[in-house]
CSV table of C-alpha atoms in Angstrom, one decimal:
chain,number,residue,atom,x,y,z
A,867,MET,CA,-13.5,-1.1,25.9
A,868,SER,CA,-15.2,2.2,25.3
A,869,GLN,CA,-17.6,3.5,22.7
A,870,SER,CA,-16.2,5.9,20.1
A,871,THR,CA,-17.5,9.3,19.3
A,872,LYS,CA,-19.4,10.0,16.0
A,873,ASN,CA,-16.2,11.5,14.4
A,874,GLU,CA,-14.1,8.6,15.7
A,875,THR,CA,-16.6,6.1,14.2
A,876,LYS,CA,-16.1,7.7,10.8
A,877,ALA,CA,-12.3,7.3,11.2
A,878,LEU,CA,-12.7,3.7,12.4
A,879,ILE,CA,-14.9,2.7,9.5
A,880,SER,CA,-12.2,3.9,7.1
A,881,LEU,CA,-9.6,2.0,9.0
A,882,ILE,CA,-11.6,-1.3,9.1
A,883,ALA,CA,-12.2,-0.8,5.3
A,884,CYS,CA,-8.4,-0.5,4.9
A,885,GLY,CA,-8.0,-3.8,6.7
A,886,ILE,CA,-10.7,-5.5,4.5
A,887,GLY,CA,-8.8,-4.2,1.4
A,888,SER,CA,-5.5,-5.6,2.7
A,889,LEU,CA,-7.0,-9.0,3.6
A,890,THR,CA,-8.8,-9.2,0.2
A,891,LEU,CA,-5.4,-8.6,-1.5
A,892,GLY,CA,-3.8,-11.4,0.6
A,893,ILE,CA,-6.6,-13.8,-0.1
A,894,LEU,CA,-6.5,-13.1,-3.8
A,895,ILE,CA,-2.7,-13.6,-3.9
A,896,CYS,CA,-3.1,-17.0,-2.3
A,897,ALA,CA,-6.1,-17.9,-4.4
A,898,ALA,CA,-4.2,-17.1,-7.6
A,899,GLU,CA,-1.4,-19.4,-6.5
A,900,GLU,CA,-3.7,-22.2,-5.5
A,901,ASN,CA,-6.2,-22.2,-8.4
A,902,GLY,CA,-5.4,-21.8,-12.1
A,903,VAL,CA,-8.9,-20.7,-12.9
A,904,VAL,CA,-8.7,-17.8,-10.4
A,905,LYS,CA,-5.3,-16.9,-11.8
A,906,SER,CA,-6.7,-16.7,-15.3
A,907,PHE,CA,-9.8,-14.7,-14.1
A,908,LEU,CA,-7.5,-12.2,-12.4
A,909,ASN,CA,-5.4,-11.9,-15.5
A,910,PHE,CA,-7.8,-9.6,-17.3
A,911,TYR,CA,-5.0,-7.4,-18.7
A,912,ASN,CA,-2.2,-9.6,-20.0
A,913,PRO,CA,0.7,-7.1,-19.9
A,914,VAL,CA,0.2,-6.8,-16.1
A,915,GLY,CA,-0.8,-10.4,-15.5
A,916,PRO,CA,-2.8,-11.6,-12.5
A,917,LEU,CA,-1.5,-8.6,-10.5
A,918,ALA,CA,-4.0,-6.5,-12.4
A,919,GLY,CA,-7.0,-8.5,-10.9
A,920,LYS,CA,-5.5,-8.9,-7.5
A,921,THR,CA,-5.0,-5.2,-7.0
A,922,THR,CA,-8.1,-4.0,-8.8
A,923,PHE,CA,-10.4,-6.3,-6.7
A,924,ALA,CA,-8.6,-5.3,-3.5
A,925,VAL,CA,-9.2,-1.7,-4.3
A,926,VAL,CA,-12.9,-2.5,-5.0
A,927,ALA,CA,-13.2,-4.3,-1.7
A,928,TYR,CA,-11.6,-1.3,0.1
A,929,VAL,CA,-14.0,1.2,-1.4
A,930,VAL,CA,-17.1,-0.9,-1.3
A,931,SER,CA,-16.6,-2.0,2.3
A,932,TRP,CA,-16.0,1.6,3.3
A,933,PHE,CA,-19.2,2.7,1.6
A,934,ILE,CA,-21.3,-0.2,3.1
A,935,LEU,CA,-19.9,0.3,6.7
A,936,SER,CA,-20.6,4.0,6.4
A,937,GLN,CA,-24.2,3.3,5.6
A,938,VAL,CA,-24.6,0.6,8.3
A,939,TYR,CA,-23.0,2.8,11.0
A,940,SER,CA,-24.4,6.2,9.9
A,941,GLN,CA,-26.6,6.4,13.0
A,942,LYS,CA,-24.5,4.2,15.3
A,943,THR,CA,-21.0,4.3,16.9
A,944,LEU,CA,-18.4,1.6,17.1
A,945,ASP,CA,-16.5,0.2,20.1
A,946,PHE,CA,-13.1,1.8,19.7
A,947,GLY,CA,-11.0,-1.0,21.1
A,948,LYS,CA,-12.7,-3.7,19.1
A,949,ALA,CA,-12.6,-1.7,15.9
A,950,ILE,CA,-8.9,-1.0,16.2
A,951,LYS,CA,-8.1,-4.6,17.0
A,952,THR,CA,-10.1,-5.7,14.0
A,953,THR,CA,-8.2,-3.3,11.8
A,954,PHE,CA,-4.8,-4.5,13.0
A,955,VAL,CA,-5.7,-8.2,12.6
A,956,LEU,CA,-7.0,-7.7,9.1
A,957,ILE,CA,-4.0,-5.7,8.0
A,958,GLY,CA,-1.7,-8.2,9.7
A,959,LEU,CA,-3.3,-11.1,7.9
A,960,GLY,CA,-3.0,-9.2,4.6
A,961,ILE,CA,0.7,-8.6,5.1
A,962,VAL,CA,1.3,-12.2,6.1
A,963,LEU,CA,-0.5,-13.6,3.1
A,964,SER,CA,1.4,-11.3,0.7
A,965,PHE,CA,4.7,-12.7,2.0
A,966,PRO,CA,6.1,-15.1,-0.8
A,967,PRO,CA,7.1,-18.0,1.5
A,968,VAL,CA,3.5,-18.0,2.8
A,969,PHE,CA,1.5,-17.6,-0.5
A,970,MET,CA,3.8,-20.0,-2.3
A,971,MET,CA,2.7,-22.7,0.0
A,972,PHE,CA,-0.7,-22.6,-1.7
A,973,GLY,CA,0.6,-23.9,-5.0
A,974,SER,CA,3.5,-24.7,-7.3
A,975,HIS,CA,4.9,-21.3,-8.3
B,420,MET,CA,23.4,12.8,-21.1
B,421,GLU,CA,20.4,10.7,-22.2
B,422,ILE,CA,17.6,9.0,-20.5
B,423,SER,CA,15.0,6.7,-22.1
B,424,PHE,CA,11.3,7.0,-21.7
B,425,LYS,CA,11.2,3.7,-19.7
B,426,GLU,CA,14.1,4.9,-17.5
B,427,LEU,CA,12.3,8.2,-16.9
B,428,TRP,CA,9.2,6.5,-15.7
B,429,THR,CA,11.2,4.2,-13.5
B,430,VAL,CA,12.8,7.2,-11.9
B,431,ALA,CA,9.4,8.9,-11.6
B,432,HIS,CA,7.9,5.8,-9.9
B,433,GLY,CA,10.7,5.1,-7.5
B,434,MET,CA,12.5,8.4,-6.8
B,435,GLY,CA,9.7,10.8,-7.6
B,436,PHE,CA,6.5,9.3,-6.2
B,437,GLY,CA,8.2,6.8,-3.9
B,438,GLY,CA,10.8,9.2,-2.6
B,439,ASN,CA,8.1,11.8,-1.8
B,440,LEU,CA,5.9,9.1,-0.2
B,441,PHE,CA,8.7,8.4,2.3
B,442,ALA,CA,9.1,12.1,3.0
B,443,CYS,CA,5.4,12.3,3.6
B,444,LEU,CA,5.3,9.2,5.9
B,445,ARG,CA,8.1,10.7,8.0
B,446,GLY,CA,6.3,14.0,8.2
B,447,ALA,CA,3.1,12.3,9.1
B,448,ILE,CA,4.8,10.5,12.1
B,449,ALA,CA,6.3,13.8,13.3
B,450,GLY,CA,3.1,15.8,12.7
B,451,ILE,CA,0.7,13.4,14.5
B,452,TYR,CA,3.1,12.7,17.3
B,453,SER,CA,3.7,16.4,18.2
B,454,PHE,CA,0.0,17.3,17.7
B,455,ARG,CA,-0.7,17.9,21.4
B,456,PRO,CA,-2.4,20.7,23.2
B,457,GLU,CA,0.4,21.1,25.7
B,458,LEU,CA,2.9,21.9,22.9
B,459,THR,CA,0.9,24.6,21.1
B,460,THR,CA,-1.7,27.3,21.5
B,461,HIS,CA,-5.3,27.0,20.2
B,462,ALA,CA,-4.4,29.1,17.2
B,463,GLY,CA,-1.4,26.8,16.7
B,464,ILE,CA,-3.8,23.7,16.8
B,465,LYS,CA,-5.9,25.3,14.1
B,466,GLU,CA,-2.9,26.1,11.9
B,467,ARG,CA,-1.4,22.7,12.4
B,468,ILE,CA,-4.5,20.7,11.6
B,469,THR,CA,-4.7,22.4,8.2
B,470,ARG,CA,-1.1,21.6,7.5
B,471,LEU,CA,-1.5,18.0,8.7
B,472,ASN,CA,-4.5,17.5,6.4
B,473,ILE,CA,-2.6,18.9,3.5
B,474,GLY,CA,0.5,16.7,4.3
B,475,LEU,CA,-1.6,13.5,4.8
B,476,SER,CA,-3.6,14.1,1.6
B,477,LEU,CA,-0.3,14.5,-0.2
B,478,MET,CA,0.9,11.2,1.4
B,479,ALA,CA,-2.2,9.4,0.2
B,480,ILE,CA,-1.8,10.8,-3.3
B,481,MET,CA,1.9,9.9,-3.5
B,482,SER,CA,1.1,6.3,-2.3
B,483,TRP,CA,-1.5,5.9,-5.1
B,484,LEU,CA,0.7,7.4,-7.7
B,485,THR,CA,3.6,5.1,-6.7
B,486,VAL,CA,1.6,1.8,-6.8
B,487,ILE,CA,-0.3,2.8,-10.0
B,488,SER,CA,2.8,3.8,-11.9
B,489,GLY,CA,4.6,0.8,-10.6
B,490,THR,CA,1.9,-1.7,-11.5
B,491,TRP,CA,0.4,-0.3,-14.7
B,492,ILE,CA,3.5,1.3,-16.3
B,493,VAL,CA,6.9,0.1,-15.1
B,494,TYR,CA,5.8,-3.5,-14.2
B,495,ILE,CA,4.6,-4.0,-17.8
B,496,TRP,CA,8.1,-3.4,-19.1
B,497,TYR,CA,9.6,-5.5,-16.3
B,498,ARG,CA,7.5,-8.6,-17.1
B,499,ALA,CA,7.6,-8.2,-20.9
B,500,LYS,CA,8.3,-11.6,-22.7
B,501,PRO,CA,11.3,-11.7,-24.9
B,502,GLY,CA,11.1,-12.9,-28.5
B,503,GLU,CA,13.2,-15.6,-30.0
B,504,GLY,CA,16.9,-14.7,-29.7
B,505,ALA,CA,16.3,-11.4,-27.9
B,506,ASP,CA,18.8,-9.9,-25.5
B,507,LEU,CA,17.6,-10.9,-22.0
B,508,MET,CA,19.2,-7.7,-20.6
B,509,GLU,CA,16.2,-5.9,-22.1
B,510,PHE,CA,13.7,-8.1,-20.3
B,511,PRO,CA,14.4,-7.9,-16.5
B,512,ARG,CA,12.0,-10.6,-15.3
B,513,TYR,CA,13.4,-13.2,-17.7
B,514,PHE,CA,17.0,-12.1,-17.2
B,515,LEU,CA,16.6,-12.6,-13.4
B,516,LEU,CA,15.0,-16.0,-13.9
B,517,SER,CA,17.6,-17.2,-16.4
B,518,LYS,CA,20.3,-17.7,-13.7
B,519,PRO,CA,20.1,-19.5,-10.3
B,520,SER,CA,22.2,-16.7,-8.8
B,521,THR,CA,19.6,-14.0,-9.7
B,522,LYS,CA,16.2,-15.8,-9.8
B,523,GLU,CA,15.5,-15.2,-6.1
B,524,TRP,CA,15.5,-11.5,-6.8
B,525,HIS,CA,12.3,-12.2,-8.8
B,526,GLU,CA,10.8,-15.1,-7.0
B,527,PHE,CA,11.2,-13.5,-3.6
B,528,GLY,CA,12.1,-9.8,-4.0
B,529,MET,CA,9.8,-8.8,-6.9
B,530,GLU,CA,6.9,-11.1,-5.8
B,531,TRP,CA,7.0,-9.5,-2.3
B,532,LYS,CA,7.4,-6.0,-3.6
B,533,GLU,CA,4.6,-6.0,-6.2
B,534,HIS,CA,2.1,-7.3,-3.7
B,535,VAL,CA,2.8,-5.7,-0.3
B,536,ALA,CA,3.2,-2.2,-1.8
B,537,TRP,CA,-0.6,-2.1,-2.4
B,538,ILE,CA,-1.3,-2.1,1.3
B,539,VAL,CA,0.3,1.3,1.7
B,540,PRO,CA,-2.3,3.4,-0.2
B,541,PHE,CA,-5.1,1.7,1.8
B,542,ILE,CA,-3.4,2.7,5.1
B,543,ALA,CA,-2.3,6.2,3.9
B,544,THR,CA,-5.8,7.0,2.6
B,545,SER,CA,-7.6,5.8,5.7
B,546,VAL,CA,-5.1,7.6,8.0
B,547,ALA,CA,-5.6,10.9,6.1
B,548,TYR,CA,-9.4,10.5,6.2
B,549,SER,CA,-9.3,9.7,9.9
B,550,VAL,CA,-7.4,12.9,10.8
B,551,TYR,CA,-9.7,14.9,8.5
B,552,SER,CA,-12.8,13.5,10.1
B,553,VAL,CA,-11.7,14.0,13.7
B,554,GLY,CA,-10.1,17.4,13.0
B,555,GLU,CA,-8.8,19.5,15.9
B,556,GLU,CA,-10.2,16.9,18.4
B,557,LEU,CA,-7.2,14.7,17.5
B,558,ALA,CA,-4.9,16.9,19.6
B,559,LYS,CA,-6.5,15.5,22.8
B,560,ASN,CA,-7.3,12.1,21.4
B,561,ASP,CA,-4.3,10.0,22.4
B,562,ARG,CA,-5.9,6.6,21.7
B,563,LEU,CA,-6.6,7.5,18.1
B,564,LYS,CA,-3.2,9.2,17.6
B,565,LYS,CA,-1.5,6.0,19.0
B,566,ALA,CA,-3.4,3.8,16.5
B,567,LEU,CA,-2.7,6.1,13.6
B,568,LEU,CA,1.1,6.3,14.5
B,569,TRP,CA,1.3,2.5,14.5
B,570,LEU,CA,-0.5,2.3,11.2
B,571,ILE,CA,1.8,4.8,9.6
B,572,LEU,CA,4.8,2.8,11.0
B,573,ILE,CA,3.3,-0.4,9.4
B,574,SER,CA,2.8,1.4,6.1
B,575,PHE,CA,6.4,2.7,6.3
B,576,CYS,CA,7.6,-0.9,6.6
B,577,CYS,CA,5.3,-2.0,3.8
B,578,ALA,CA,6.7,0.8,1.6
B,579,ALA,CA,10.3,0.0,2.6
B,580,VAL,CA,10.1,-3.5,1.1
B,581,PRO,CA,9.4,-2.4,-2.4
B,582,GLY,CA,11.7,0.6,-2.0
B,583,VAL,CA,14.7,-1.5,-1.1
B,584,PHE,CA,14.0,-4.4,-3.5
B,585,GLY,CA,13.1,-2.0,-6.3
B,586,ALA,CA,16.5,-0.3,-6.0
B,587,PHE,CA,18.4,-3.6,-5.9
B,588,ILE,CA,16.4,-5.2,-8.7
B,589,ASN,CA,16.8,-2.2,-10.9
B,590,LYS,CA,20.6,-2.3,-10.2
B,591,ILE,CA,20.8,-6.0,-11.2
B,592,ALA,CA,18.3,-6.0,-14.1
B,593,ALA,CA,17.5,-2.4,-15.1
B,594,THR,CA,14.3,-1.5,-16.9
B,595,ARG,CA,15.7,0.3,-20.0
């Protein structure tokens, strides 16, 4: 594993944030399936349904995590290999959790 | 030759924004893959990084326009609830769920499409920003290029699911 450069760290932070946004989406999809209260909470705009909340909060997680990581790592650099692995794992989990046979296991659809 | 307001938005969402997104994704793969110092001069690197930044920004913009128009405009018409005695053909979600032969198009196809599509703008935006922040250094940075190419490939697959299911669902139960 090798340390990234300053410019690479900026890129890696945005990629990890992308993974966090994807995983948040996956978790919210499953949470809405599993819990009626969560589903109602996410349904803040009825014509769109719970998808409104799932996607809005995933976008918020993406943007906020990007901002926080940028602040935390403004004077530091990331391990390139670990950051890339983290990104792929987070995105992979997000994709798996957004697959209907997977998220439907969390509740009666 | 007529087209309704809803049909126009459906076309804009799928063929306009979505179609352009696929073109940008393919361009991004070709652009990043061939961005190597041995294939071009220093002047060429300078010119290509500008072009790459513009293309990748366009890719990110198209991905956001596709999911926002899909979720906040077209999807509202798709999931609209029919009133008593209404023609189900006007209400795609309920039309698909009304028959065992079509309900999987909603329960599997639409459910997958509406969710997985949102991963694409996250990846597209982060890839565009990554190339912008590294700049000309990217030409010699094989490890980052490799990661970005894999990410674009993943986002291409995530975009293909809604693209394919969207086309089929609109064929079976069109938003009119």
